[in-house]
Amino acid sequence: MKRSSKLKVRWGFIIFFTPVFLWLMLLIVLPHIELLRMSFIGTDFYGKSGFTLENYGGFFKEPIYWRTFARTAIYSILVTFIVLVIALPVAFYITKLAKPKAQGFFTVLLLIPFWVSELIRIYGWIILLRESGVINFVLLKLHLIKQPYEMLYHDATMIMGLVYTSMLFMVVPIMGVMESLDNALIEAAYDLGAKKLAIWRKIIIPYCTPGIMSGSIIVFMLVLGSYLTPKLMGGKNALWFTEQIYNQIIIYFNWNQGAAFGFLLLLMSSIIIFIALKLTKQEFTKVIK
Amino acid sequence: MKIALSVKNVSKYFGDFKAVDNVSFDVEDGKFFSILGPSGSGKTTLLRMIAGFYEPSSGKIEIRGEDMAGVEPNKRPVNLVFQNLALFPMMNVFENIAFGLKRRGERGKIVKDKVEAMLERVGLPGFGNRKIGQLSGGQKQRVAIARALVLEPSVLLLDEPLGALDAKLREHMKVELKKLQLKVGTTFVYITHDQSEAMVMSDYVAVMHAGRFEQLDTPQNLYNRPASSFVAQFVGNNNKFTVKVIKDERGNFYAATDYGLKLKLEGKFDIEQDNTYEMYIRPESIIINPHDDLDKLNIIEVDVKAILFDGGNSRILVVPKGTDNEIVVMLPQNRKYDYLRPSDALKIGWYPSVSVCFKGIGERAYEEIK
């Protein structure tokens, strides 16, 4: 009797664990091992392939690569920061100031843009912003400008697009922690003589740090790995590192170089997130909860 | 004596609802003042108006003679100890207490000295580095009070700070809080629904009900001479009798119950139009088996219905013979009546002077007062 019940437990575990294990192994671990292997392989002049560091060396030799890389990193941090600055008051308004009925409404408003695909959303922006677009048309009609102005294909436009696409992923985790923030804490700080800014700096932000960090990690990774928004809204002037990977693999058919780039990107995002967690004294396991 | 806090004809409406209805009182410097009332009586609203979180709909609040109208909570010389204490969980004890000082722009050694002196005062020396989560209920309590007191407010407001503690600790903190108040000499305005807390600690107690002050008096007077039916029920325990007051040919007044008791009363009563009264007698004022020589007593024959043993607070539940109107009687602590059993017959009596009567049918403070 005892034995069979033990067996049952085992079976249950196996049934539930197998899909997870397969998913992780086949779709994530194995491809990455293969990519890692590929990134160290090069083909020499005679068509013979062997171990080389050339793929990584190429990255540092060619300024366009590491400049795009640095640009992507800096802009991702910037976008994350802008998203955070906008998301904090938004989350505060929804969780603390809005009436319960309005809360649901605002949350739906945040969600609605995600009911259409990223591609459609960006085309929406393009319709608004392009030289013959809606905004230019209105401004011309109002005689506010004399000539249509091309608003697409600037860094600023691209950043705006990235902020827009990733806003929800910051607001939701912050709302999660902010809901548990006792209003009495804010009142207590106010009663003890704190001004509004001090309440934000000393009470709300420190309290919400776990939410802020998990939101920031999601947004940062999303932005870093985004491809469509920088390509369509930033155009040729706004290179993004994911485009370099795409170009290497799809256009130049240089899988080895693309794999190396991919690993560099992974390495960078890991390091930046690690530093950010250390700076805010947060633990990864707590933040991702 | 200087007046620390003066509330003048203050009312507060929420829509049509009158939360606080024309309340006035003064608190002298250094006094412990309590506002006692059931939940929903408007006491928290009143306190929040003093703290500055609400503006009064009408009336005036003065702190040390200064009008507080339009003064933000962070600019008022009062501090509030919150019901749930509202200690900042992301800061340690020291940072919590130093919070207000730092907001005033005080820095460095002055802050350190003040915080340490305050920790000493509330009996938590060396606790500065503790996390809030590492403190017990009573310690959190003291940190919350220290955090407010370190700012040396003109008036310290306390919003049922003992509510979350368990009964034993609450008893202990009552005494602690009173001692602390005597030591620091700050004016305390304390709100609570627990009459024992209010009586033990306060110099003056205001009993609040439905937005109004029913009575503002010393704890002794509240207990001995309640001004209304509500106060009689809310402060201490009381037996309630609904009676008709009648007058005999010699001018003496009697209370007649509808089950045939005729009880002597003291004083004069208005029985012209309506002679319905509510009469209250405290369980501790009733004498069990009074000596027959005591002829001025109201003596009635009762049956014991139940023994309510509660250590030093033991009582018996009796009913006048042939009725089921319960009367609670305090047992003396000398164990003289340990032999009593349910359905025993007894005599109980009381002096007419200990009963208090109020005209008309008052509101019930509770469903049942036992």
XYZ file of C-alpha atoms in Angstrom:
659
model
C 0.000 0.000 0.000
C 2.631 2.427 1.137
C 4.746 1.775 -1.906
C 1.990 2.438 -4.399
C 1.104 5.746 -2.769
C 4.737 6.769 -2.967
C 4.750 5.822 -6.634
C 1.677 7.952 -7.247
C 3.407 11.004 -5.861
C 6.341 10.388 -8.148
C 4.111 10.093 -11.184
C 2.348 13.307 -10.373
C 5.647 15.073 -10.105
C 6.892 13.667 -13.381
C 3.701 14.576 -15.225
C 3.889 18.157 -14.135
C 7.611 18.542 -14.334
C 8.167 17.049 -17.787
C 6.602 19.841 -19.870
C 8.489 22.455 -17.877
C 11.709 20.557 -18.213
C 11.231 19.973 -21.947
C 10.288 23.564 -22.506
C 13.340 24.847 -20.678
C 15.730 22.322 -22.231
C 14.550 22.228 -25.822
C 13.609 25.848 -26.307
C 15.986 27.714 -24.077
C 18.986 25.777 -22.802
C 19.836 23.691 -25.883
C 19.540 26.527 -28.443
C 21.658 28.734 -26.224
C 24.335 26.096 -25.874
C 24.333 25.725 -29.640
C 24.504 29.499 -30.101
C 27.325 29.733 -27.578
C 29.212 27.040 -29.481
C 28.571 28.787 -32.775
C 29.791 32.090 -31.459
C 33.236 30.605 -30.944
C 33.435 29.046 -34.385
C 34.788 30.740 -37.450
C 35.461 29.721 -41.028
C 38.922 30.409 -42.284
C 39.996 31.466 -45.727
C 39.904 27.940 -47.048
C 36.415 27.161 -45.802
C 37.594 25.125 -42.824
C 35.811 25.865 -39.601
C 37.394 25.872 -36.140
C 37.561 27.558 -32.757
C 38.135 31.307 -32.873
C 37.576 34.460 -30.844
C 37.269 36.417 -34.062
C 33.479 36.881 -33.677
C 33.938 38.668 -30.391
C 37.028 40.474 -31.606
C 35.104 41.795 -34.580
C 32.692 43.466 -32.258
C 35.404 45.582 -30.655
C 37.263 46.274 -33.877
C 34.309 47.709 -35.747
C 33.123 50.966 -34.097
C 29.625 50.715 -35.537
C 29.039 47.543 -33.560
C 30.124 48.616 -30.129
C 28.732 52.097 -30.609
C 25.332 50.669 -31.467
C 25.757 48.377 -28.494
C 26.509 51.262 -26.100
C 23.750 53.356 -27.623
C 21.248 50.559 -27.135
C 22.299 50.131 -23.523
C 22.163 53.841 -22.700
C 18.857 54.401 -24.467
C 17.353 51.339 -22.759
C 18.316 52.738 -19.387
C 16.971 56.138 -20.384
C 13.678 54.658 -21.591
C 13.359 52.634 -18.378
C 13.934 55.775 -16.355
C 11.395 57.830 -18.322
C 8.851 55.027 -18.014
C 9.475 54.938 -14.268
C 9.028 58.690 -13.864
C 5.702 58.551 -15.691
C 4.535 55.283 -14.134
C 4.971 56.322 -10.492
C 2.371 59.105 -10.451
C 0.088 57.065 -12.729
C 0.199 54.075 -10.382
C -0.239 56.359 -7.380
C -3.251 58.017 -8.928
C -4.912 54.737 -9.833
C -4.280 52.969 -6.518
C -4.629 55.815 -4.039
C -6.587 58.709 -5.475
C -9.044 57.282 -7.995
C -12.401 56.000 -6.815
C -12.738 52.186 -6.840
C -14.975 52.273 -9.908
C -12.581 54.513 -11.806
C -9.665 52.235 -10.873
C -10.993 49.447 -13.067
C -11.597 51.888 -15.887
C -8.058 53.260 -15.758
C -6.557 49.790 -15.651
C -8.544 48.888 -18.765
C -7.305 52.076 -20.434
C -3.764 50.947 -19.743
C -4.513 47.502 -21.150
C -6.381 48.476 -24.314
C -3.287 49.314 -26.411
C -2.099 45.757 -25.840
C -5.145 44.271 -27.491
C -3.634 45.121 -30.862
C -0.277 43.856 -31.998
C 2.871 45.892 -31.655
C 3.082 46.253 -35.411
C -0.379 47.791 -35.698
C 0.320 50.120 -32.796
C 3.463 51.396 -34.447
C 1.713 51.903 -37.754
C -0.759 53.944 -35.782
C 2.041 56.162 -34.598
C 3.415 56.379 -38.117
C 0.054 57.554 -39.440
C 0.057 60.279 -36.781
C 3.654 61.400 -37.066
C 4.760 61.091 -40.662
C 5.296 64.069 -42.935
C 1.862 63.680 -44.498
C 0.403 62.469 -41.231
C -2.457 63.605 -39.031
C -0.498 65.884 -36.720
C 1.264 67.686 -39.557
C -2.049 68.073 -41.352
C -3.724 69.636 -38.316
C -0.804 71.940 -37.581
C -0.726 73.089 -41.197
C -4.444 73.769 -41.228
C -4.120 75.797 -38.035
C -1.229 77.696 -39.631
C 0.993 76.843 -36.718
C 3.673 75.579 -39.094
C 4.379 76.563 -42.657
C 5.918 73.340 -43.886
C 5.217 69.769 -42.905
C 7.821 68.434 -40.517
C 9.053 64.864 -40.512
C 8.547 63.688 -36.967
C 9.465 60.085 -37.564
C 12.977 58.698 -37.647
C 14.390 60.679 -34.742
C 15.820 59.282 -31.560
C 13.204 61.189 -29.604
C 10.391 59.598 -31.614
C 11.852 56.180 -31.073
C 12.182 56.770 -27.335
C 8.596 57.949 -27.184
C 7.482 54.799 -28.989
C 9.469 52.579 -26.640
C 8.103 54.371 -23.570
C 4.592 53.942 -24.892
C 4.964 50.228 -25.596
C 6.459 49.383 -22.232
C 4.441 51.619 -19.892
C 2.053 48.895 -18.763
C 4.873 46.609 -17.643
C 6.057 49.250 -15.213
C 2.681 50.464 -13.971
C 1.301 47.035 -13.091
C 4.076 45.832 -10.746
C 4.247 49.260 -9.082
C 0.491 49.224 -8.573
C 0.880 45.822 -6.961
C 3.125 47.081 -4.173
C 1.488 50.479 -3.930
C -1.831 48.870 -3.135
C -0.309 47.357 -0.020
C 1.104 50.728 1.043
C -0.910 51.799 4.071
C -2.292 55.317 3.586
C -1.538 55.929 7.247
C 2.177 55.837 6.401
C 1.722 58.755 4.031
C -0.398 60.583 6.568
C 2.106 59.865 9.329
C 4.906 61.329 7.249
C 2.761 64.356 6.467
C 1.914 64.732 10.152
C 5.583 64.533 11.112
C 6.311 67.547 8.949
C 7.230 66.039 5.573
C 6.487 67.970 2.412
C 5.164 66.251 -0.722
C 8.579 65.677 -2.234
C 9.927 64.210 1.007
C 6.940 61.877 1.218
C 7.744 60.578 -2.276
C 11.449 60.331 -1.639
C 11.375 58.870 1.854
C 8.155 56.882 2.012
C 6.524 55.989 -1.290
C 9.565 55.237 -3.438
C 11.467 53.227 -0.796
C 8.309 51.278 -0.037
C 7.685 50.554 -3.721
C 11.297 49.654 -4.557
C 10.566 45.936 -5.103
C 7.820 46.838 -7.578
C 9.937 49.510 -9.187
C 12.788 47.067 -9.636
C 10.688 44.281 -11.091
C 8.998 46.756 -13.428
C 12.357 48.210 -14.403
C 13.844 44.790 -15.132
C 10.892 43.858 -17.353
C 10.895 47.188 -19.168
C 14.665 47.237 -19.558
C 14.759 43.751 -21.047
C 11.792 44.437 -23.290
C 13.318 47.634 -24.611
C 16.766 46.134 -25.000
C 15.373 43.242 -26.986
C 12.794 45.178 -28.966
C 13.177 45.162 -32.697
C 10.083 46.539 -34.408
C 9.761 49.872 -32.616
C 13.349 51.081 -33.137
C 13.346 49.829 -36.711
C 10.036 51.350 -37.791
C 10.038 54.539 -35.759
C 13.743 55.216 -35.606
C 14.419 54.372 -39.179
C 17.985 54.320 -40.469
C 19.145 57.068 -38.163
C 18.366 55.160 -35.028
C 20.267 51.904 -34.975
C 19.407 49.318 -32.353
C 21.619 46.383 -31.444
C 18.924 43.811 -32.172
C 19.015 45.033 -35.767
C 22.724 44.217 -35.928
C 21.968 40.674 -34.816
C 19.175 40.425 -37.358
C 21.429 41.739 -40.107
C 24.218 39.328 -39.274
C 21.982 36.301 -39.271
C 19.424 37.096 -41.956
C 21.257 39.388 -44.373
C 24.918 38.338 -44.106
C 24.019 34.803 -43.132
C 26.813 34.991 -40.559
C 25.296 32.899 -37.770
C 28.532 32.836 -35.859
C 28.813 36.605 -35.666
C 25.086 36.910 -34.827
C 25.423 34.386 -32.026
C 28.347 36.306 -30.548
C 26.323 39.527 -30.658
C 23.411 37.771 -29.004
C 25.610 36.618 -26.176
C 27.107 40.047 -25.723
C 23.599 41.468 -25.406
C 22.648 38.813 -22.873
C 25.810 39.479 -20.903
C 25.222 43.221 -20.871
C 21.610 42.978 -19.711
C 22.612 40.557 -16.942
C 25.386 42.862 -15.741
C 23.212 45.987 -15.791
C 20.397 44.264 -13.899
C 22.891 42.880 -11.388
C 24.342 46.346 -10.783
C 20.888 47.911 -10.482
C 19.848 45.295 -7.903
C 23.025 45.870 -5.906
C 22.570 49.636 -6.002
C 18.999 49.430 -4.717
C 19.875 46.648 -2.242
C 17.195 44.371 -3.613
C 17.290 40.625 -3.980
C 16.451 39.132 -7.334
C 14.252 36.394 -5.867
C 12.184 38.956 -3.977
C 11.878 41.344 -6.901
C 10.540 38.777 -9.363
C 7.775 37.649 -7.007
C -3.236 77.263 33.582
C -2.555 77.832 29.914
C -4.908 76.343 27.379
C -3.050 74.019 25.007
C -5.942 73.148 22.761
C -9.216 74.914 22.296
C -12.014 73.584 20.120
C -14.836 76.043 19.552
C -18.210 75.023 18.113
C -16.634 72.656 15.621
C -18.859 70.703 13.232
C -17.991 68.442 10.366
C -20.355 67.248 7.665
C -19.763 64.539 5.116
C -22.488 65.303 2.636
C -25.656 65.228 4.705
C -24.067 63.223 7.479
C -23.106 65.132 10.612
C -19.991 63.385 11.846
C -19.147 66.005 14.462
C -21.923 68.229 15.717
C -21.048 71.518 17.395
C -18.373 70.315 19.782
C -16.515 72.682 22.104
C -13.862 71.999 24.694
C -10.599 73.304 26.107
C -7.646 71.237 27.215
C -5.258 72.701 29.732
C -1.549 72.394 29.273
C -0.125 69.112 30.539
C -3.444 67.351 30.971
C -4.459 63.918 29.784
C -7.735 64.382 27.965
C -9.711 61.468 26.571
C -12.554 61.318 24.117
C -14.536 58.180 24.778
C -17.160 56.909 22.419
C -18.362 53.892 20.470
C -17.204 53.411 16.887
C -18.957 55.815 14.562
C -19.395 58.471 17.235
C -17.200 60.934 15.338
C -14.195 60.848 17.640
C -11.694 59.966 14.925
C -13.093 62.706 12.706
C -12.636 65.184 15.532
C -9.067 64.061 16.091
C -8.258 64.261 12.394
C -9.558 67.821 12.346
C -7.219 68.716 15.190
C -4.343 67.027 13.359
C -5.268 68.922 10.198
C -6.294 66.077 7.891
C -9.842 67.452 7.732
C -10.977 71.061 7.743
C -13.942 71.704 10.055
C -17.169 72.575 8.216
C -17.686 75.252 10.832
C -16.079 76.337 14.074
C -12.539 77.028 15.113
C -9.594 75.044 16.431
C -6.883 76.876 18.333
C -3.604 75.418 19.502
C -1.883 77.546 22.117
C -4.113 80.417 21.119
C -3.278 80.201 17.424
C -6.042 79.636 14.918
C -5.310 76.496 12.910
C -7.673 77.193 10.008
C -5.931 76.406 6.736
C -2.731 75.195 8.428
C -1.488 71.967 6.829
C -0.826 68.905 9.043
C 2.910 69.224 8.435
C 2.894 72.749 9.834
C 0.827 72.149 12.962
C 2.411 71.888 16.397
C 0.524 68.652 17.033
C 1.478 65.083 16.262
C -0.683 62.067 15.856
C -0.042 58.497 16.993
C -1.993 56.418 14.520
C -4.331 53.592 15.334
C -2.152 51.084 13.504
C 0.937 53.099 14.548
C 2.045 53.615 10.925
C 5.719 53.024 11.626
C 7.782 53.153 8.450
C 8.681 49.511 7.733
C 11.625 50.355 5.469
C 13.398 52.318 8.195
C 14.866 51.166 11.489
C 13.803 52.498 14.882
C 16.320 55.327 14.857
C 15.323 56.503 11.365
C 11.661 56.364 12.295
C 12.146 58.610 15.296
C 14.568 60.891 13.466
C 12.179 61.307 10.521
C 10.370 64.364 11.842
C 13.547 66.016 13.136
C 15.226 65.634 9.758
C 12.215 67.132 8.006
C 12.742 70.193 10.169
C 16.264 70.396 8.863
C 17.976 69.199 12.006
C 21.093 67.181 11.274
C 23.884 65.167 12.774
C 24.614 65.058 16.463
C 21.556 67.018 17.583
C 19.279 64.453 15.935
C 21.278 61.584 17.370
C 21.180 62.996 20.891
C 17.485 63.761 20.764
C 16.562 60.339 19.407
C 18.683 58.547 21.972
C 17.275 60.627 24.812
C 13.775 59.828 23.591
C 14.498 56.095 23.314
C 15.770 56.239 26.884
C 12.593 57.956 27.970
C 10.268 55.390 26.476
C 12.349 52.579 27.932
C 13.988 51.336 24.722
C 17.636 52.376 25.068
C 19.893 50.863 22.421
C 17.008 49.859 20.159
C 17.984 52.335 17.426
C 19.276 49.766 14.963
C 16.364 47.364 15.285
C 14.100 46.808 12.329
C 10.427 47.570 12.893
C 9.570 43.943 12.169
C 11.774 42.818 15.052
C 9.785 44.697 17.683
C 6.984 43.374 19.847
C 3.584 45.072 19.917
C 4.351 47.061 23.035
C 7.729 48.158 21.720
C 6.226 49.338 18.444
C 3.771 51.295 20.504
C 6.531 53.072 22.334
C 8.463 53.783 19.135
C 5.342 55.354 17.623
C 4.908 57.560 20.670
C 8.609 58.419 20.740
C 8.477 59.373 17.061
C 5.770 61.922 17.809
C 7.070 63.102 21.180
C 10.578 63.812 19.920
C 9.124 66.734 17.981
C 7.938 68.250 21.270
C 4.395 68.891 20.064
C 2.066 71.237 21.937
C -0.489 68.469 21.921
C 0.022 64.771 21.297
C -2.978 63.131 19.669
C -3.463 59.393 20.122
C -5.963 57.483 18.005
C -6.747 54.272 19.913
C -3.111 53.231 19.909
C -3.731 50.337 22.280
C -6.470 48.838 20.141
C -4.247 46.317 18.389
C -2.644 44.941 21.548
C -3.794 41.865 23.408
C -5.663 42.328 26.667
C -2.756 41.731 29.072
C -0.410 44.070 27.260
C -3.124 46.671 26.997
C -3.556 46.695 30.770
C 0.167 47.149 31.131
C 0.459 49.876 28.475
C -2.362 51.847 30.062
C -0.290 52.372 33.155
C 2.881 52.911 31.135
C 1.252 55.564 29.008
C -0.053 57.423 32.035
C 3.373 57.339 33.657
C 5.003 58.525 30.451
C 2.583 61.408 30.169
C 3.305 62.474 33.731
C 7.034 62.267 33.032
C 7.101 64.272 29.812
C 4.302 66.641 30.776
C 2.989 66.898 27.215
C -0.719 67.466 26.709
C -2.293 64.216 25.529
C -5.566 63.993 23.658
C -6.482 60.338 23.557
C -9.397 58.746 21.804
C -10.719 55.322 22.647
C -13.824 53.209 22.801
C -12.554 51.457 25.919
C -13.976 53.143 28.996
C -11.406 51.554 31.263
C -8.532 53.060 29.229
C -10.144 56.453 29.393
C -10.852 56.296 33.125
C -7.464 54.974 34.211
C -5.356 57.449 32.274
C -7.318 60.650 31.966
C -7.675 63.839 33.930
C -10.800 64.603 31.945
C -12.969 62.432 29.763
C -15.474 63.540 27.176
C -18.074 60.929 26.290
C -18.961 61.302 22.642
C -22.056 59.947 21.006
C -23.503 60.603 17.547
C -21.161 63.521 16.945
C -21.865 65.302 20.240
C -20.302 65.412 23.666
C -22.737 63.816 26.101
C -20.664 64.711 29.122
C -17.256 66.204 29.803
C -16.056 65.513 33.310
C -13.524 63.827 35.526
C -13.577 60.021 35.413
C -14.980 59.973 38.970
C -17.908 62.177 38.083
C -18.616 60.256 34.889
C -18.855 57.096 36.902
C -20.769 58.449 39.892
C -22.933 61.083 38.282
C -23.560 60.243 34.636
C -25.314 63.086 32.858
C -27.303 60.966 30.448
C -28.691 57.546 29.930
C -26.009 56.917 27.315
C -23.161 57.789 29.666
C -24.684 55.603 32.387
C -24.623 52.660 30.014
C -21.307 53.375 28.353
C -19.165 54.138 31.384
C -18.838 51.201 33.709
C -21.492 48.524 34.035
C -25.061 49.259 34.930
C -28.382 47.542 35.487
C -31.150 49.246 33.616
C -34.778 49.361 34.764
C -37.534 50.960 32.739
C -39.849 52.423 35.383
C -42.795 54.745 36.017
C -41.997 57.344 38.646
C -44.843 57.953 41.104
C -45.279 60.258 44.075
C -47.009 59.329 47.337
C -49.111 61.631 49.551
C -46.072 62.562 51.669
C -44.124 63.784 48.637
C -41.744 60.826 48.366
C -40.912 59.547 44.921
C -40.969 55.875 43.955
C -40.021 53.946 40.859
C -42.534 51.299 39.869
C -41.540 48.506 37.525
C -44.139 46.909 35.310
C -43.712 43.647 37.252
C -44.780 45.163 40.530
C -41.676 46.415 42.327
C -41.900 49.737 44.157
C -38.470 51.240 44.729
C -37.593 54.302 46.777
C -35.897 57.194 44.997
C -34.031 60.235 46.162
C -34.554 63.737 44.816
C -37.305 65.406 42.844
C -38.731 64.224 39.545
C -40.800 65.806 36.837
C -43.824 63.547 36.373
C -46.334 66.056 35.006
C -46.763 64.806 31.434
C -44.732 61.643 31.146
C -43.487 59.668 34.104
C -41.490 57.085 32.178
C -37.896 56.947 33.380
C -34.861 54.781 33.032
C -33.231 53.872 36.317
C -29.649 52.641 36.583
C -28.007 50.801 39.456
C -24.390 49.664 39.275
C -23.739 45.983 40.041
C -21.125 47.041 42.582
C -23.646 49.248 44.465
C -25.918 46.337 45.279
C -25.649 44.684 48.682
C -26.311 40.968 48.949
C -28.441 39.852 51.914
C -28.491 43.269 53.609
C -29.034 43.403 57.350
C -32.702 43.816 58.265
C -31.917 46.866 60.404
C -30.990 48.879 57.340
C -34.482 50.232 56.799
C -33.748 52.893 54.190
C -32.687 50.319 51.626
C -34.660 49.093 48.674
C -34.808 45.400 49.327
C -36.074 42.871 46.827
C -36.259 39.105 46.854
C -34.518 37.388 43.979
C -33.541 34.003 42.643
C -30.015 33.290 41.495
C -30.011 32.487 37.809
C -26.321 32.054 37.090
C -22.918 32.543 38.651
C -20.594 34.560 36.398
C -17.213 33.652 37.810
C -14.438 35.977 36.637
C -11.887 35.997 39.456
C -11.872 39.375 41.147
C -14.619 40.551 38.858
C -17.117 37.780 39.616
C -20.812 38.572 39.469
C -24.103 36.801 39.874
C -27.085 37.063 37.636
C -30.351 37.263 39.599
C -34.017 37.730 38.721
C -36.682 39.244 41.005
C -38.956 36.429 42.184
C -41.438 35.401 39.563
C -39.982 37.464 36.714
C -37.197 37.106 34.186
C -35.763 40.630 34.343
C -32.092 40.051 34.935
C -30.042 42.050 37.423
C -26.275 41.754 37.663
C -24.810 41.899 41.154
C -21.115 42.169 41.954
C -19.809 39.544 44.341
C -17.577 40.732 47.175
C -14.051 39.422 46.872
C -13.928 37.783 50.283
C -15.502 34.590 48.908
C -18.372 35.035 51.350
C -20.893 33.908 48.755
C -19.013 30.955 47.293
C -21.849 28.731 48.430
C -24.348 30.331 46.046
C -25.820 28.059 43.404
C -28.294 28.729 40.607
C -31.944 28.880 41.779
C -30.930 29.820 45.359
C -33.155 32.479 46.895
C -31.531 35.757 47.989
C -32.299 39.247 49.114
C -30.556 42.175 47.478
C -30.719 45.817 48.430
C -29.360 49.264 47.625
C -29.536 52.782 48.950
C -31.876 55.023 46.951
C -29.005 57.487 46.567
C -26.973 55.133 44.349
C -29.604 54.835 41.657
C -29.718 57.379 38.849
C -32.761 58.105 36.693
C -33.190 59.679 33.284
C -36.426 60.817 31.785
C -37.830 58.989 28.794
C -36.521 55.951 27.010
C -32.889 56.474 26.137
C -30.927 54.876 23.421
C -29.331 51.527 23.994
C -25.589 51.829 23.995
C -25.296 48.110 23.490
C -27.641 45.317 22.657
C -27.327 43.891 26.148
C -25.478 45.237 29.129
C -24.440 42.489 31.431
